[in-house]
Amino acid sequence: MIRTVLTGATGRMGATLQRLVHDAPDLELVGATARGQAAQLGSLGVPAGDDLGRVLDAARAQVVIDFTSAEASVTHARQCAERGVALVIGSTGFTPEARAEVARSAASIPVVLAPNTSVGVNVVIRMAAELARVLGDGYDVEVLEAHHRMKKDAPSGTALKLAEVLAAALGRGQEDLTFARHGQVGARPKKEIGVQTLRGGDVVGEHTVFFYGEGERIELTHRATSRDQFGLGALRAARWVTGRAPGLYDMADVLGFPRAT
């Protein structure tokens, strides 16, 4: 049994992960945290509180699954590194500086940092890169994402990851990404990759990559209808990362995709 701690255990993903860990035959919930809501965790019968470090000291955990915020995840990565506990991060909204902080912690422990832990989404990301390489510069590329009204960061981490892999596949850079259009913007630049955001209702998550050509359009879409697929992917990552060598990994590593050259 893999001894597992959940952070943000009273949130949307936390509640999903509680149920999935409970049902998993090879995982054991040994601790949980919830900022400002630790009293709600009393019924779990495991070490719980606001501070991950104290929970880890009591829980003898092997892996932490963290769906909180980028800021909190940086602290959690540091606390895990101090105790030699593997970490799966599903939080989004990382700045380059915050990501670098996580990378420093990953010098001591194995960390999976994934903007989206859904297996299906990560297959779509892989397919999007391959389509871009095959289609080349003859198609205009756009990314559209939609999420529920409560999501705090925009664009989503998954949309940013899609834009990143599309740009790499096409030999383009960050300067070619456009996140808003308004007013007299002129003709679309040849190398531009647009990333657009929708927010509303209870949308779990939708991502579409458009390849616009002359006389045809290709659309590659993933639609999430529940949070279970994120949770199941996170559990898969937790199993994979436990016992690994220190390093910063992503879901491509978990799924066994070859590294891009």
PDB file of N, CA and C in Angstrom, residues 92-159:
ATOM      1  N   THR A  92      -2.329  24.791 -10.929  1.00  0.00           N
ATOM      2  CA  THR A  92      -1.997  25.560 -12.134  1.00  0.00           C
ATOM      3  C   THR A  92      -1.709  27.016 -11.751  1.00  0.00           C
ATOM      4  N   GLY A  93      -1.349  27.816 -12.748  1.00  0.00           N
ATOM      5  CA  GLY A  93      -1.090  29.226 -12.510  1.00  0.00           C
ATOM      6  C   GLY A  93       0.332  29.533 -12.088  1.00  0.00           C
ATOM      7  N   PHE A  94       1.282  28.666 -12.413  1.00  0.00           N
ATOM      8  CA  PHE A  94       2.672  28.874 -12.006  1.00  0.00           C
ATOM      9  C   PHE A  94       3.336  29.970 -12.838  1.00  0.00           C
ATOM     10  N   THR A  95       4.003  30.888 -12.150  1.00  0.00           N
ATOM     11  CA  THR A  95       4.897  31.818 -12.823  1.00  0.00           C
ATOM     12  C   THR A  95       6.217  31.094 -13.096  1.00  0.00           C
ATOM     13  N   PRO A  96       7.056  31.631 -13.987  1.00  0.00           N
ATOM     14  CA  PRO A  96       8.371  31.008 -14.180  1.00  0.00           C
ATOM     15  C   PRO A  96       9.164  30.913 -12.884  1.00  0.00           C
ATOM     16  N   GLU A  97       9.038  31.922 -12.021  1.00  0.00           N
ATOM     17  CA  GLU A  97       9.764  31.904 -10.757  1.00  0.00           C
ATOM     18  C   GLU A  97       9.257  30.794  -9.830  1.00  0.00           C
ATOM     19  N   ALA A  98       7.932  30.612  -9.773  1.00  0.00           N
ATOM     20  CA  ALA A  98       7.366  29.559  -8.938  1.00  0.00           C
ATOM     21  C   ALA A  98       7.751  28.181  -9.459  1.00  0.00           C
ATOM     22  N   ARG A  99       7.729  28.014 -10.763  1.00  0.00           N
ATOM     23  CA  ARG A  99       8.141  26.740 -11.350  1.00  0.00           C
ATOM     24  C   ARG A  99       9.611  26.448 -11.027  1.00  0.00           C
ATOM     25  N   ALA A 100      10.441  27.484 -11.050  1.00  0.00           N
ATOM     26  CA  ALA A 100      11.846  27.298 -10.718  1.00  0.00           C
ATOM     27  C   ALA A 100      12.013  26.863  -9.261  1.00  0.00           C
ATOM     28  N   GLU A 101      11.173  27.389  -8.372  1.00  0.00           N
ATOM     29  CA  GLU A 101      11.210  26.973  -6.968  1.00  0.00           C
ATOM     30  C   GLU A 101      10.874  25.486  -6.837  1.00  0.00           C
ATOM     31  N   VAL A 102       9.858  25.033  -7.562  1.00  0.00           N
ATOM     32  CA  VAL A 102       9.501  23.625  -7.537  1.00  0.00           C
ATOM     33  C   VAL A 102      10.652  22.775  -8.083  1.00  0.00           C
ATOM     34  N   ALA A 103      11.289  23.252  -9.147  1.00  0.00           N
ATOM     35  CA  ALA A 103      12.418  22.527  -9.735  1.00  0.00           C
ATOM     36  C   ALA A 103      13.558  22.377  -8.732  1.00  0.00           C
ATOM     37  N   ARG A 104      13.768  23.395  -7.904  1.00  0.00           N
ATOM     38  CA  ARG A 104      14.815  23.300  -6.884  1.00  0.00           C
ATOM     39  C   ARG A 104      14.480  22.203  -5.872  1.00  0.00           C
ATOM     40  N   SER A 105      13.226  22.112  -5.490  1.00  0.00           N
ATOM     41  CA  SER A 105      12.814  21.033  -4.579  1.00  0.00           C
ATOM     42  C   SER A 105      12.982  19.670  -5.237  1.00  0.00           C
ATOM     43  N   ALA A 106      12.744  19.614  -6.552  1.00  0.00           N
ATOM     44  CA  ALA A 106      12.840  18.352  -7.292  1.00  0.00           C
ATOM     45  C   ALA A 106      14.273  17.851  -7.413  1.00  0.00           C
ATOM     46  N   ALA A 107      15.244  18.653  -6.999  1.00  0.00           N
ATOM     47  CA  ALA A 107      16.623  18.162  -6.951  1.00  0.00           C
ATOM     48  C   ALA A 107      16.789  17.149  -5.824  1.00  0.00           C
ATOM     49  N   SER A 108      15.847  17.144  -4.859  1.00  0.00           N
ATOM     50  CA  SER A 108      15.943  16.249  -3.698  1.00  0.00           C
ATOM     51  C   SER A 108      14.924  15.118  -3.721  1.00  0.00           C
ATOM     52  N   ILE A 109      13.808  15.323  -4.416  1.00  0.00           N
ATOM     53  CA  ILE A 109      12.726  14.334  -4.446  1.00  0.00           C
ATOM     54  C   ILE A 109      12.158  14.241  -5.860  1.00  0.00           C
ATOM     55  N   PRO A 110      11.455  13.150  -6.178  1.00  0.00           N
ATOM     56  CA  PRO A 110      10.755  13.102  -7.466  1.00  0.00           C
ATOM     57  C   PRO A 110       9.455  13.893  -7.403  1.00  0.00           C
ATOM     58  N   VAL A 111       9.249  14.772  -8.390  1.00  0.00           N
ATOM     59  CA  VAL A 111       8.046  15.602  -8.455  1.00  0.00           C
ATOM     60  C   VAL A 111       7.435  15.477  -9.844  1.00  0.00           C
ATOM     61  N   VAL A 112       6.150  15.141  -9.901  1.00  0.00           N
ATOM     62  CA  VAL A 112       5.393  15.238 -11.152  1.00  0.00           C
ATOM     63  C   VAL A 112       4.623  16.545 -11.117  1.00  0.00           C
ATOM     64  N   LEU A 113       4.938  17.442 -12.043  1.00  0.00           N
ATOM     65  CA  LEU A 113       4.251  18.733 -12.160  1.00  0.00           C
ATOM     66  C   LEU A 113       3.432  18.704 -13.444  1.00  0.00           C
ATOM     67  N   ALA A 114       2.110  18.693 -13.299  1.00  0.00           N
ATOM     68  CA  ALA A 114       1.238  18.507 -14.460  1.00  0.00           C
ATOM     69  C   ALA A 114       0.098  19.508 -14.415  1.00  0.00           C
ATOM     70  N   PRO A 115      -0.042  20.366 -15.418  1.00  0.00           N
ATOM     71  CA  PRO A 115      -1.178  21.283 -15.449  1.00  0.00           C
ATOM     72  C   PRO A 115      -2.508  20.562 -15.624  1.00  0.00           C
ATOM     73  N   ASN A 116      -2.447  19.331 -16.108  1.00  0.00           N
ATOM     74  CA  ASN A 116      -3.651  18.521 -16.266  1.00  0.00           C
ATOM     75  C   ASN A 116      -3.246  17.057 -16.137  1.00  0.00           C
ATOM     76  N   THR A 117      -3.841  16.351 -15.191  1.00  0.00           N
ATOM     77  CA  THR A 117      -3.469  14.954 -14.951  1.00  0.00           C
ATOM     78  C   THR A 117      -4.351  13.968 -15.701  1.00  0.00           C
ATOM     79  N   SER A 118      -5.309  14.451 -16.474  1.00  0.00           N
ATOM     80  CA  SER A 118      -6.140  13.559 -17.282  1.00  0.00           C
ATOM     81  C   SER A 118      -5.294  12.840 -18.329  1.00  0.00           C
ATOM     82  N   VAL A 119      -5.437  11.535 -18.392  1.00  0.00           N
ATOM     83  CA  VAL A 119      -4.714  10.770 -19.404  1.00  0.00           C
ATOM     84  C   VAL A 119      -5.157  11.210 -20.797  1.00  0.00           C
ATOM     85  N   GLY A 120      -6.466  11.398 -20.979  1.00  0.00           N
ATOM     86  CA  GLY A 120      -6.980  11.794 -22.290  1.00  0.00           C
ATOM     87  C   GLY A 120      -6.435  13.122 -22.762  1.00  0.00           C
ATOM     88  N   VAL A 121      -6.385  14.118 -21.869  1.00  0.00           N
ATOM     89  CA  VAL A 121      -5.850  15.422 -22.247  1.00  0.00           C
ATOM     90  C   VAL A 121      -4.395  15.308 -22.671  1.00  0.00           C
ATOM     91  N   ASN A 122      -3.627  14.503 -21.949  1.00  0.00           N
ATOM     92  CA  ASN A 122      -2.210  14.389 -22.279  1.00  0.00           C
ATOM     93  C   ASN A 122      -1.989  13.657 -23.599  1.00  0.00           C
ATOM     94  N   VAL A 123      -2.884  12.760 -23.953  1.00  0.00           N
ATOM     95  CA  VAL A 123      -2.827  12.161 -25.286  1.00  0.00           C
ATOM     96  C   VAL A 123      -3.154  13.212 -26.343  1.00  0.00           C
ATOM     97  N   VAL A 124      -4.145  14.071 -26.068  1.00  0.00           N
ATOM     98  CA  VAL A 124      -4.492  15.148 -26.996  1.00  0.00           C
ATOM     99  C   VAL A 124      -3.316  16.107 -27.177  1.00  0.00           C
ATOM    100  N   ILE A 125      -2.623  16.453 -26.089  1.00  0.00           N
ATOM    101  CA  ILE A 125      -1.453  17.329 -26.186  1.00  0.00           C
ATOM    102  C   ILE A 125      -0.418  16.705 -27.113  1.00  0.00           C
ATOM    103  N   ARG A 126      -0.205  15.404 -26.955  1.00  0.00           N
ATOM    104  CA  ARG A 126       0.767  14.708 -27.808  1.00  0.00           C
ATOM    105  C   ARG A 126       0.329  14.732 -29.274  1.00  0.00           C
ATOM    106  N   MET A 127      -0.971  14.486 -29.499  1.00  0.00           N
ATOM    107  CA  MET A 127      -1.494  14.474 -30.863  1.00  0.00           C
ATOM    108  C   MET A 127      -1.441  15.864 -31.499  1.00  0.00           C
ATOM    109  N   ALA A 128      -1.690  16.910 -30.692  1.00  0.00           N
ATOM    110  CA  ALA A 128      -1.651  18.277 -31.213  1.00  0.00           C
ATOM    111  C   ALA A 128      -0.261  18.612 -31.744  1.00  0.00           C
ATOM    112  N   ALA A 129       0.766  18.208 -31.007  1.00  0.00           N
ATOM    113  CA  ALA A 129       2.137  18.465 -31.454  1.00  0.00           C
ATOM    114  C   ALA A 129       2.431  17.732 -32.752  1.00  0.00           C
ATOM    115  N   GLU A 130       1.956  16.497 -32.857  1.00  0.00           N
ATOM    116  CA  GLU A 130       2.209  15.715 -34.064  1.00  0.00           C
ATOM    117  C   GLU A 130       1.472  16.311 -35.266  1.00  0.00           C
ATOM    118  N   LEU A 131       0.226  16.730 -35.053  1.00  0.00           N
ATOM    119  CA  LEU A 131      -0.520  17.382 -36.129  1.00  0.00           C
ATOM    120  C   LEU A 131       0.192  18.649 -36.602  1.00  0.00           C
ATOM    121  N   ALA A 132       0.674  19.440 -35.659  1.00  0.00           N
ATOM    122  CA  ALA A 132       1.363  20.678 -36.026  1.00  0.00           C
ATOM    123  C   ALA A 132       2.603  20.385 -36.863  1.00  0.00           C
ATOM    124  N   ARG A 133       3.358  19.364 -36.491  1.00  0.00           N
ATOM    125  CA  ARG A 133       4.568  19.022 -37.250  1.00  0.00           C
ATOM    126  C   ARG A 133       4.216  18.593 -38.677  1.00  0.00           C
ATOM    127  N   VAL A 134       3.136  17.815 -38.808  1.00  0.00           N
ATOM    128  CA  VAL A 134       2.753  17.315 -40.126  1.00  0.00           C
ATOM    129  C   VAL A 134       2.157  18.425 -40.988  1.00  0.00           C
ATOM    130  N   LEU A 135       1.301  19.263 -40.415  1.00  0.00           N
ATOM    131  CA  LEU A 135       0.626  20.302 -41.183  1.00  0.00           C
ATOM    132  C   LEU A 135       1.544  21.477 -41.491  1.00  0.00           C
ATOM    133  N   GLY A 136       2.455  21.795 -40.577  1.00  0.00           N
ATOM    134  CA  GLY A 136       3.429  22.840 -40.827  1.00  0.00           C
ATOM    135  C   GLY A 136       2.850  24.239 -40.844  1.00  0.00           C
ATOM    136  N   ASP A 137       3.516  25.126 -41.572  1.00  0.00           N
ATOM    137  CA  ASP A 137       3.169  26.540 -41.546  1.00  0.00           C
ATOM    138  C   ASP A 137       1.992  26.911 -42.446  1.00  0.00           C
ATOM    139  N   GLY A 138       1.413  25.940 -43.122  1.00  0.00           N
ATOM    140  CA  GLY A 138       0.298  26.234 -44.009  1.00  0.00           C
ATOM    141  C   GLY A 138      -1.038  26.380 -43.313  1.00  0.00           C
ATOM    142  N   TYR A 139      -1.057  26.235 -41.994  1.00  0.00           N
ATOM    143  CA  TYR A 139      -2.301  26.310 -41.230  1.00  0.00           C
ATOM    144  C   TYR A 139      -2.143  27.317 -40.091  1.00  0.00           C
ATOM    145  N   ASP A 140      -3.198  28.105 -39.849  1.00  0.00           N
ATOM    146  CA  ASP A 140      -3.239  28.996 -38.695  1.00  0.00           C
ATOM    147  C   ASP A 140      -3.703  28.200 -37.482  1.00  0.00           C
ATOM    148  N   VAL A 141      -3.039  28.407 -36.355  1.00  0.00           N
ATOM    149  CA  VAL A 141      -3.292  27.596 -35.162  1.00  0.00           C
ATOM    150  C   VAL A 141      -3.889  28.460 -34.056  1.00  0.00           C
ATOM    151  N   GLU A 142      -4.976  27.987 -33.458  1.00  0.00           N
ATOM    152  CA  GLU A 142      -5.633  28.659 -32.345  1.00  0.00           C
ATOM    153  C   GLU A 142      -5.966  27.635 -31.266  1.00  0.00           C
ATOM    154  N   VAL A 143      -5.917  28.071 -30.002  1.00  0.00           N
ATOM    155  CA  VAL A 143      -6.299  27.249 -28.860  1.00  0.00           C
ATOM    156  C   VAL A 143      -7.441  27.945 -28.130  1.00  0.00           C
ATOM    157  N   LEU A 144      -8.518  27.214 -27.860  1.00  0.00           N
ATOM    158  CA  LEU A 144      -9.666  27.750 -27.126  1.00  0.00           C
ATOM    159  C   LEU A 144      -9.934  26.867 -25.917  1.00  0.00           C
ATOM    160  N   GLU A 145     -10.059  27.486 -24.739  1.00  0.00           N
ATOM    161  CA  GLU A 145     -10.372  26.709 -23.538  1.00  0.00           C
ATOM    162  C   GLU A 145     -11.565  27.302 -22.813  1.00  0.00           C
ATOM    163  N   ALA A 146     -12.335  26.451 -22.124  1.00  0.00           N
ATOM    164  CA  ALA A 146     -13.498  26.885 -21.346  1.00  0.00           C
ATOM    165  C   ALA A 146     -13.504  26.166 -20.002  1.00  0.00           C
ATOM    166  N   HIS A 147     -13.810  26.912 -18.941  1.00  0.00           N
ATOM    167  CA  HIS A 147     -13.906  26.352 -17.599  1.00  0.00           C
ATOM    168  C   HIS A 147     -15.037  27.031 -16.822  1.00  0.00           C
ATOM    169  N   HIS A 148     -15.339  26.484 -15.672  1.00  0.00           N
ATOM    170  CA  HIS A 148     -16.381  26.997 -14.790  1.00  0.00           C
ATOM    171  C   HIS A 148     -16.048  28.405 -14.300  1.00  0.00           C
ATOM    172  N   ARG A 149     -17.055  29.082 -13.825  1.00  0.00           N
ATOM    173  CA  ARG A 149     -16.918  30.491 -13.447  1.00  0.00           C
ATOM    174  C   ARG A 149     -15.991  30.710 -12.251  1.00  0.00           C
ATOM    175  N   MET A 150     -15.703  29.661 -11.466  1.00  0.00           N
ATOM    176  CA  MET A 150     -14.903  29.816 -10.262  1.00  0.00           C
ATOM    177  C   MET A 150     -13.407  29.684 -10.510  1.00  0.00           C
ATOM    178  N   LYS A 151     -12.998  29.288 -11.694  1.00  0.00           N
ATOM    179  CA  LYS A 151     -11.563  29.096 -11.962  1.00  0.00           C
ATOM    180  C   LYS A 151     -10.853  30.444 -11.907  1.00  0.00           C
ATOM    181  N   LYS A 152      -9.721  30.477 -11.202  1.00  0.00           N
ATOM    182  CA  LYS A 152      -9.067  31.748 -10.920  1.00  0.00           C
ATOM    183  C   LYS A 152      -8.033  32.156 -11.953  1.00  0.00           C
ATOM    184  N   ASP A 153      -7.349  31.194 -12.588  1.00  0.00           N
ATOM    185  CA  ASP A 153      -6.283  31.547 -13.520  1.00  0.00           C
ATOM    186  C   ASP A 153      -6.762  31.420 -14.961  1.00  0.00           C
ATOM    187  N   ALA A 154      -6.192  32.232 -15.816  1.00  0.00           N
ATOM    188  CA  ALA A 154      -6.530  32.205 -17.241  1.00  0.00           C
ATOM    189  C   ALA A 154      -5.329  32.696 -18.044  1.00  0.00           C
ATOM    190  N   PRO A 155      -5.056  32.060 -19.165  1.00  0.00           N
ATOM    191  CA  PRO A 155      -5.652  30.816 -19.652  1.00  0.00           C
ATOM    192  C   PRO A 155      -5.328  29.644 -18.722  1.00  0.00           C
ATOM    193  N   SER A 156      -5.998  28.544 -18.917  1.00  0.00           N
ATOM    194  CA  SER A 156      -5.739  27.367 -18.104  1.00  0.00           C
ATOM    195  C   SER A 156      -4.324  26.860 -18.326  1.00  0.00           C
ATOM    196  N   GLY A 157      -3.817  26.133 -17.343  1.00  0.00           N
ATOM    197  CA  GLY A 157      -2.501  25.529 -17.491  1.00  0.00           C
ATOM    198  C   GLY A 157      -2.426  24.594 -18.679  1.00  0.00           C
ATOM    199  N   THR A 158      -3.528  23.912 -18.965  1.00  0.00           N
ATOM    200  CA  THR A 158      -3.557  22.999 -20.109  1.00  0.00           C
ATOM    201  C   THR A 158      -3.476  23.759 -21.423  1.00  0.00           C
ATOM    202  N   ALA A 159      -4.194  24.889 -21.526  1.00  0.00           N
ATOM    203  CA  ALA A 159      -4.118  25.698 -22.736  1.00  0.00           C
ATOM    204  C   ALA A 159      -2.701  26.229 -22.945  1.00  0.00           C
TER     205      ALA A 159
END
